Coordinates of C-alpha atoms in Angstrom, one line a residue:
X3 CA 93.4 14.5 -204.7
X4 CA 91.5 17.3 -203.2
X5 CA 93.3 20.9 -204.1
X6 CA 91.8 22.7 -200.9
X7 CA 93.0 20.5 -198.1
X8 CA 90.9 20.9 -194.8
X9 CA 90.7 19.8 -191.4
X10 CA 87.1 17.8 -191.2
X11 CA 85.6 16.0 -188.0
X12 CA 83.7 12.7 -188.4
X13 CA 81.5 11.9 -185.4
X14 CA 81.1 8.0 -184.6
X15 CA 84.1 5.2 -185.6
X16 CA 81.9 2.9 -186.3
X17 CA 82.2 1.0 -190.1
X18 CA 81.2 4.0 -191.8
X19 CA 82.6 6.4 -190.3
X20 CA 86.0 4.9 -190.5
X21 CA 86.0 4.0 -194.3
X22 CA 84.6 7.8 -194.7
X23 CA 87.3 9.3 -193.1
X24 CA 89.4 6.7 -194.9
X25 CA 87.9 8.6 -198.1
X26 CA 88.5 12.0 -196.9
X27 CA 92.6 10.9 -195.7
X28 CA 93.0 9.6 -198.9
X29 CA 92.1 13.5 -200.5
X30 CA 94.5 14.6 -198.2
X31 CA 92.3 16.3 -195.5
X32 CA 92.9 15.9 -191.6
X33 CA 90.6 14.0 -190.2
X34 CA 89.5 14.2 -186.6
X35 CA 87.6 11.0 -186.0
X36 CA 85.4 11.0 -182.6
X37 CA 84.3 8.0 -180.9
X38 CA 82.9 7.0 -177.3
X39 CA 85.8 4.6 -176.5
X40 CA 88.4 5.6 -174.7
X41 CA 90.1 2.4 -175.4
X42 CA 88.9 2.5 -178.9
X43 CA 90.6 5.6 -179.3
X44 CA 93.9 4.3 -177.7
X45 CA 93.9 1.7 -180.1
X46 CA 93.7 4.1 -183.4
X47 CA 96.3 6.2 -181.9
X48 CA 98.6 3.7 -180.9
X49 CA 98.1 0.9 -183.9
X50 CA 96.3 2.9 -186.6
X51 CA 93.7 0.3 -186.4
X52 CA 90.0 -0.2 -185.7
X53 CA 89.8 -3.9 -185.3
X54 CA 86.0 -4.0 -184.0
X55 CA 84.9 -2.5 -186.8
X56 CA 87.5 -2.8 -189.9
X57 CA 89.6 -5.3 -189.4
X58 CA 92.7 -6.0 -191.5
X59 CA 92.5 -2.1 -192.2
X60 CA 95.7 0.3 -191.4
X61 CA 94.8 3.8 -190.6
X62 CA 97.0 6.8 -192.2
X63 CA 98.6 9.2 -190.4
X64 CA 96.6 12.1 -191.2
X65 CA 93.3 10.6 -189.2
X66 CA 93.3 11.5 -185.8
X67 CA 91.1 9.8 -182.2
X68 CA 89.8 11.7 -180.3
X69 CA 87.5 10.5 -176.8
X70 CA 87.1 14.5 -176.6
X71 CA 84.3 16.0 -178.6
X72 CA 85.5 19.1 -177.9
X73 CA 89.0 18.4 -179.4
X74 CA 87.5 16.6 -182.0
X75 CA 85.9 19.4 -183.2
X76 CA 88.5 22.3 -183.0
X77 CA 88.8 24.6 -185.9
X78 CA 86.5 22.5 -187.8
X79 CA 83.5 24.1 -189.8
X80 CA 82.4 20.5 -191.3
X81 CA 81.5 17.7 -189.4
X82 CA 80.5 14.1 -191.1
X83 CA 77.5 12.9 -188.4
X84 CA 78.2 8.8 -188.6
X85 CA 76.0 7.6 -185.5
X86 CA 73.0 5.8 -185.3
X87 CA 69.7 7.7 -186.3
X88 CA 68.9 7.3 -182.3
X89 CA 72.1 9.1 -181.7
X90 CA 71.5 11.9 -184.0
X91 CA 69.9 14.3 -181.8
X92 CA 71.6 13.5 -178.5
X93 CA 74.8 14.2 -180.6
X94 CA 74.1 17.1 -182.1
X95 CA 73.1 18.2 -178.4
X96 CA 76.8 18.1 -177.5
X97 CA 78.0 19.5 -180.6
X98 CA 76.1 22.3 -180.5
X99 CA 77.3 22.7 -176.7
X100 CA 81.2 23.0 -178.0
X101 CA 81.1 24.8 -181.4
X102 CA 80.9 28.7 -181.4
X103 CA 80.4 29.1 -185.2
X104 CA 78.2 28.0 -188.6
X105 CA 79.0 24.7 -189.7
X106 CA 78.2 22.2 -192.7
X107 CA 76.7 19.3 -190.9
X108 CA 76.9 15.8 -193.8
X109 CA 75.1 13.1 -192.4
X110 CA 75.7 9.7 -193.6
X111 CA 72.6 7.6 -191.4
X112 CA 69.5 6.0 -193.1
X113 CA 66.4 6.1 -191.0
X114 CA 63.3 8.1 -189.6
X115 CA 62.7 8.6 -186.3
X116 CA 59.2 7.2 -185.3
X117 CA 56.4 9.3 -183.6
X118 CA 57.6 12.6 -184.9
X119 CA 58.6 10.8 -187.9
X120 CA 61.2 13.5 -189.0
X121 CA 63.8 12.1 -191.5
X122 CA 67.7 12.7 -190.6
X123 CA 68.2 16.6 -192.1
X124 CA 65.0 18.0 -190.0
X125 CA 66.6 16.2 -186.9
X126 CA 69.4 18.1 -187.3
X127 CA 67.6 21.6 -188.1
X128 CA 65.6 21.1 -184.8
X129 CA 68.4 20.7 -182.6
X130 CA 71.0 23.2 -184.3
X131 CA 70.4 26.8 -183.5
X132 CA 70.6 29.3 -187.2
X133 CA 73.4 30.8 -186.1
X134 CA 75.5 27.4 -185.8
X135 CA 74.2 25.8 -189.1
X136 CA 75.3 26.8 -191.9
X137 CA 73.6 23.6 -194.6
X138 CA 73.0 20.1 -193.8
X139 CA 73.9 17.5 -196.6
X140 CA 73.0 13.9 -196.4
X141 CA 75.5 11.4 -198.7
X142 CA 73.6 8.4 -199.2
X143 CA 74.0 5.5 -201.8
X144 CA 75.3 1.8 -202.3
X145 CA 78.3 2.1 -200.5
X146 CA 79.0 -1.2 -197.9
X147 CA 82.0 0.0 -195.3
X148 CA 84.0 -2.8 -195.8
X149 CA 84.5 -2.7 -200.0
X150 CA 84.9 1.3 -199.5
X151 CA 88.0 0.6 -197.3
X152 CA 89.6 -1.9 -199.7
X153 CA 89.4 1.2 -202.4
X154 CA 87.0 -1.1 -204.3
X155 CA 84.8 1.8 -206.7
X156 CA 82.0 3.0 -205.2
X157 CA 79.5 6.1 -206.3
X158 CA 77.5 7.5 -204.0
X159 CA 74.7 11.0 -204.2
X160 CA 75.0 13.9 -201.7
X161 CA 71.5 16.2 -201.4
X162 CA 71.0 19.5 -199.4
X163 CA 68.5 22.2 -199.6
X164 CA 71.9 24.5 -200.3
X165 CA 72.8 23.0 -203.2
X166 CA 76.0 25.3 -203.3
X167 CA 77.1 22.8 -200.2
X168 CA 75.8 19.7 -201.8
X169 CA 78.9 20.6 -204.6
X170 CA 81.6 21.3 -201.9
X171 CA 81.2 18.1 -199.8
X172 CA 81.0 16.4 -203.3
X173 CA 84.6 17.7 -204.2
X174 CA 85.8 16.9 -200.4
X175 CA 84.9 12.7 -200.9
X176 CA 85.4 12.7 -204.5
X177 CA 88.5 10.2 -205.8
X178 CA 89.3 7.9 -208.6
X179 CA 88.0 4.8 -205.7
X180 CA 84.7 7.2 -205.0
X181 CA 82.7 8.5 -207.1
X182 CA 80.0 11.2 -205.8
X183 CA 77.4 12.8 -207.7
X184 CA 74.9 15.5 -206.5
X185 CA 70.9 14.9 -206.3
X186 CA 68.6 18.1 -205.9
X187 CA 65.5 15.8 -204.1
X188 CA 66.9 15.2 -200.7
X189 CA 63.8 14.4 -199.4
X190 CA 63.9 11.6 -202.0
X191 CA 67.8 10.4 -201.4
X192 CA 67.0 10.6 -197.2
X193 CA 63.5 8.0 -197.5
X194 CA 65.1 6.0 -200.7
X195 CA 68.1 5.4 -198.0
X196 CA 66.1 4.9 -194.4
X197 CA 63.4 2.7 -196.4
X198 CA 65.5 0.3 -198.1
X199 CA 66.2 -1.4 -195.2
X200 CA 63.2 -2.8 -194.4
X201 CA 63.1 -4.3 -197.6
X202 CA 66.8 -5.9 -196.9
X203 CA 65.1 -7.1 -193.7
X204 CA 62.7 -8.7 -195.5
X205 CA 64.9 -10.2 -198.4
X206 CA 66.7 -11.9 -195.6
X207 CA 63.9 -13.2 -194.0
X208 CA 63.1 -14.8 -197.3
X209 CA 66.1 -16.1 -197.7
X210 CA 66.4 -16.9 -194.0
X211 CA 63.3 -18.9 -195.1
X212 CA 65.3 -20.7 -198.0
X213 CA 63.0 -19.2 -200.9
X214 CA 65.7 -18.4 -203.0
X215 CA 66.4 -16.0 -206.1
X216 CA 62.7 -15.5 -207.3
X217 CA 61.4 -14.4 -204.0
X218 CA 63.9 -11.4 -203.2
X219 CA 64.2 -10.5 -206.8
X220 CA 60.3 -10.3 -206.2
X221 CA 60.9 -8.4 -202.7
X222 CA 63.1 -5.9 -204.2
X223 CA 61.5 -5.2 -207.3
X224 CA 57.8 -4.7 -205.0
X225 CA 60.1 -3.2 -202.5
X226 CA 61.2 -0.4 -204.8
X227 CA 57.4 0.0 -205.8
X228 CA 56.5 0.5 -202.3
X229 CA 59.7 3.3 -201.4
X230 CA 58.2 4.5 -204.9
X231 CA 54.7 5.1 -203.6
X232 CA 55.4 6.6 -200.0
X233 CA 58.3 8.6 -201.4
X234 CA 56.3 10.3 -203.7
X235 CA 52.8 11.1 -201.7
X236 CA 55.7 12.7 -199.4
X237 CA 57.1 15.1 -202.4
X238 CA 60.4 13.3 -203.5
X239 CA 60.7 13.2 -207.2
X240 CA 59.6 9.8 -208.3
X241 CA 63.1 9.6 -210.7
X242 CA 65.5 9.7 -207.6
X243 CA 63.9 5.9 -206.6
X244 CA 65.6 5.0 -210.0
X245 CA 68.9 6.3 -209.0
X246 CA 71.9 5.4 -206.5
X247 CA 69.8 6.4 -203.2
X248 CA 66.9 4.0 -204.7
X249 CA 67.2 1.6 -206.5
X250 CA 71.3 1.2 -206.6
X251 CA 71.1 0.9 -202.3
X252 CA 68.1 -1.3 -202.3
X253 CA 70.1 -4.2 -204.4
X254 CA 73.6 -3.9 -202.4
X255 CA 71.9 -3.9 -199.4
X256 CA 69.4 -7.0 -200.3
X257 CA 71.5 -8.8 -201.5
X258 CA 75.2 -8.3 -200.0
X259 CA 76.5 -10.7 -197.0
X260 CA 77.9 -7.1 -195.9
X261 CA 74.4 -5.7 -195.3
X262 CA 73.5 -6.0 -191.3
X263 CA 69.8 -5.6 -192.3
X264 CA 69.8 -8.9 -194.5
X265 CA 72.3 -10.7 -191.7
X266 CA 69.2 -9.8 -189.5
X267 CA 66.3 -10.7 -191.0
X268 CA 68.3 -14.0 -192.1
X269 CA 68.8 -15.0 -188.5
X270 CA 64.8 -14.0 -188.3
X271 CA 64.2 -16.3 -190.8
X272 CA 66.0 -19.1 -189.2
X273 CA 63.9 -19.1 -186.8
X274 CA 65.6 -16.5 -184.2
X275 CA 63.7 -13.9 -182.0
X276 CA 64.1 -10.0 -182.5
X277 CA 66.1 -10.0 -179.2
X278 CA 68.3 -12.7 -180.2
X279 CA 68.7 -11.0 -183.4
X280 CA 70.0 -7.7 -181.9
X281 CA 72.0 -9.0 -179.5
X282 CA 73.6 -11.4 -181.5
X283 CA 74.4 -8.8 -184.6
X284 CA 76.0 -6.2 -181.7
X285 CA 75.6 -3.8 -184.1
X286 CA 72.8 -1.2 -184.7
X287 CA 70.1 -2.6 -187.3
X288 CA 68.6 0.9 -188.7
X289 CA 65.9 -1.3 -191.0
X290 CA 64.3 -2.9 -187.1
X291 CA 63.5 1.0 -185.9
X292 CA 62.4 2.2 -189.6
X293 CA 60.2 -0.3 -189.7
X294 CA 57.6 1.3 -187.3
X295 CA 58.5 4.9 -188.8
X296 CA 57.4 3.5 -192.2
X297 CA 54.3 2.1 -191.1
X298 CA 53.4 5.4 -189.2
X299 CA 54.1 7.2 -192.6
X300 CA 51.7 4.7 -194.7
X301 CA 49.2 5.8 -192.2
X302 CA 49.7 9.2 -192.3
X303 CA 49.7 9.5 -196.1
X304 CA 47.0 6.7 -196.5
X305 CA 49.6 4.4 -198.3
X306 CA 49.5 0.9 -199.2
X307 CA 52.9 -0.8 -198.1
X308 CA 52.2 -4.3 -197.9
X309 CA 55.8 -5.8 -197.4
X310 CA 56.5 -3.1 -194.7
X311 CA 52.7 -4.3 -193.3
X312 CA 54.3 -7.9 -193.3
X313 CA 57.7 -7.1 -191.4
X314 CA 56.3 -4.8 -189.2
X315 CA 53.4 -8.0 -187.6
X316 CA 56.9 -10.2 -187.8
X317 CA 59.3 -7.4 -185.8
X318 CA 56.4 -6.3 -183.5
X319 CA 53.5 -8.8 -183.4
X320 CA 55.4 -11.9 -183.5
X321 CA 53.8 -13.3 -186.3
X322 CA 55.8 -16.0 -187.8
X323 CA 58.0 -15.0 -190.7
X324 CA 57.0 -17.9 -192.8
X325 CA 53.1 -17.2 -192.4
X326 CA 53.9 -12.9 -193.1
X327 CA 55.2 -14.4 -196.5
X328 CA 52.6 -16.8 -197.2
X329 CA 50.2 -13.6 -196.5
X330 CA 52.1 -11.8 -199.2
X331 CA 51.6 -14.2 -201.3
X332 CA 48.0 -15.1 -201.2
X333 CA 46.9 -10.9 -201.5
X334 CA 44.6 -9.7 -204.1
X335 CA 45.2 -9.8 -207.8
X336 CA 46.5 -6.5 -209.0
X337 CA 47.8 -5.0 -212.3
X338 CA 51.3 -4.0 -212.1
X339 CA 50.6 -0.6 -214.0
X340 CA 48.9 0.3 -210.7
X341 CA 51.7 1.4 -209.0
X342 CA 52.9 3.7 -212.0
X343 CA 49.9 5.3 -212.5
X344 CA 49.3 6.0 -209.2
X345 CA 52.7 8.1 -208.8
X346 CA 51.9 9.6 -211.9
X347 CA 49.0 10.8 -210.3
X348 CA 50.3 11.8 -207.0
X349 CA 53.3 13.9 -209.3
X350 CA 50.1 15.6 -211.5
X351 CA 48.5 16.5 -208.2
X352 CA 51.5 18.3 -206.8
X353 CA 51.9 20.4 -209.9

């Protein structure tokens, strides 16, 4: 249990949100848990529950609804952002309308916003004024909703630029059911997270496609080569691809029936349109908008992506899933090496 016992908002009751502030009642903190619904919040006020999202799951007494952002946000100087990466800056818009002093802003999304192509943190920065923000700290890992409400283990990696902050949101989440260590490279943790949902995407389209175990364990393991080699010509540390925010998220979220990126690009593979997809999941599917943010940043930094190349024709060009594979498939020989020695490279050139 958490010695210091604080009064913490999380923004957005969707899955995440809700086992998070599951996480930080369960430390003892009061937790002020904002969502849009009004009837939503009548529900977790008047049965502890959050059926839509977590069902089965009884709330505690010491997390709070709120409709009212304003409420929501009283007294509080740290505020867990759960809403979609579309969400994130008209959010912080109203938050930023309601506070009147610094606060620690933990974001727990996984996406880049295409065009400007700014990961989650510099969304943030743009739209909080210096005198409101005092760090931003994204928490980021393998870490499915539904098995962190059922207190099954789960570790997870929190980043910041202050460090210092990175430490304190660590001791707020950290329990004997959640484990949370600290990673210096958030640039690395934010596009390890946002990009391994495209390769989820894909690994259910192959499976979708009913190519079984040799095909995703083929997707993830080129998958991970791919965040690997975008990751690093960005200036993330090529060892935090290895670690929770890498390689531990890519295989929970390719392979889990949790995962609403596989779910999606399963139904793709099935033979179902994008728009049946989407409006059949009636949840957000970060990997579908990452998708074209990746494939802006391979052309930016002049990087080879081929798996992202595929999904992207299949998301946005309607080619057919089974024909993007076959494409992968029939690509030029290569040595495997290459992909080592090329980060290798790009790490020597930074230096």
């Amino acid at each position: 249990m958490a010695k210091d016992k604080k009064k913490i908002a999380v923004i957005g009751a969707g899955s995440w949100g809700t086992a998070l502030a599951l996480v930080l009642a369960d430390n003892g903190h009061q937790v002020n848990l904002w969502m849009r619904s009004k009837e939503q919040q009548s529900e977790i006020h008047e049965c502890k529950t959050n059926q839509k999202y977590l069902p089965g799951i009884s709330l505690p007494d010491n997390i709070t609804g709120f409709h009212s952002l304003p409420e929501a946000l009283e007294d509080v100087d740290i505020s867990v952002i759960a809403v979609p990466t579309k969400a994130i800056r008209e959010t912080m818009r109203n938050i930023v309308k309601v506070i009147n002093t610094q606060m620690v802003f933990v974001h727990v999304s996984k996406g880049v916003e295409p065009d400007s192509l700014k990961r989650i943190s510099e969304m943030i920065e743009e739209e909080v004024p210096q005198e409101q923000l005092k760090a931003v700290v994204a928490l980021s890992g393998p870490s499915h909703a539904e098995e962190v409400s059922l207190r099954h283990p789960t570790t997870v990696a929190v980043s910041s630029k202050d460090m210092a902050a990175a430490e304190k949101i660590q001791d707020l989440f950290m329990n004997q059911h959640f484990r949370v260590y600290t990673n210096p490279d958030l640039l690395g943790v934010e596009i390890g997270g946002a990009l391994k949902n495209i390769i989820a995407l894909a690994a259910g389209i192959s499976d979708g496609l009913g190519y079984g175990d040799n095909a995703k364990a083929a997707l993830i393991t080129r998958g991970l080569a791919e965040i690997s080699r975008l990751g690093t010509k960005m200036g993330a540390n090529p060892l935090t691809f290895s670690g929770l925010a890498g390689i531990g998220d890519l295989i929970v979220t390719c392979t889990s029936v949790h995962s609403r990126n596989w779910k999606a690009g399963n139904m793709l593979g099935k033979g179902q349109s994008l728009d049946e997809v989407l409006e059949n999941m009636g949840m957000v599917v970060e990997g579908v908008r990452t998708t074209k943010a990746a494939h802006q940043l391979a052309e930016k930094y002049e990087t080879n992506m081929p798996i992202t190349e595929a999904l992207y024709n299949v998301l946005f060009k309607d080619v057919d899933p089974k024909e993007a594979v076959d494409q992968l498939m029939q690509r030029i020989k290569k040595n495997e090496m290459e992909d080592l020695v090329d980060i290798l490279s790009e790490q020597m050139e930074q230096k």
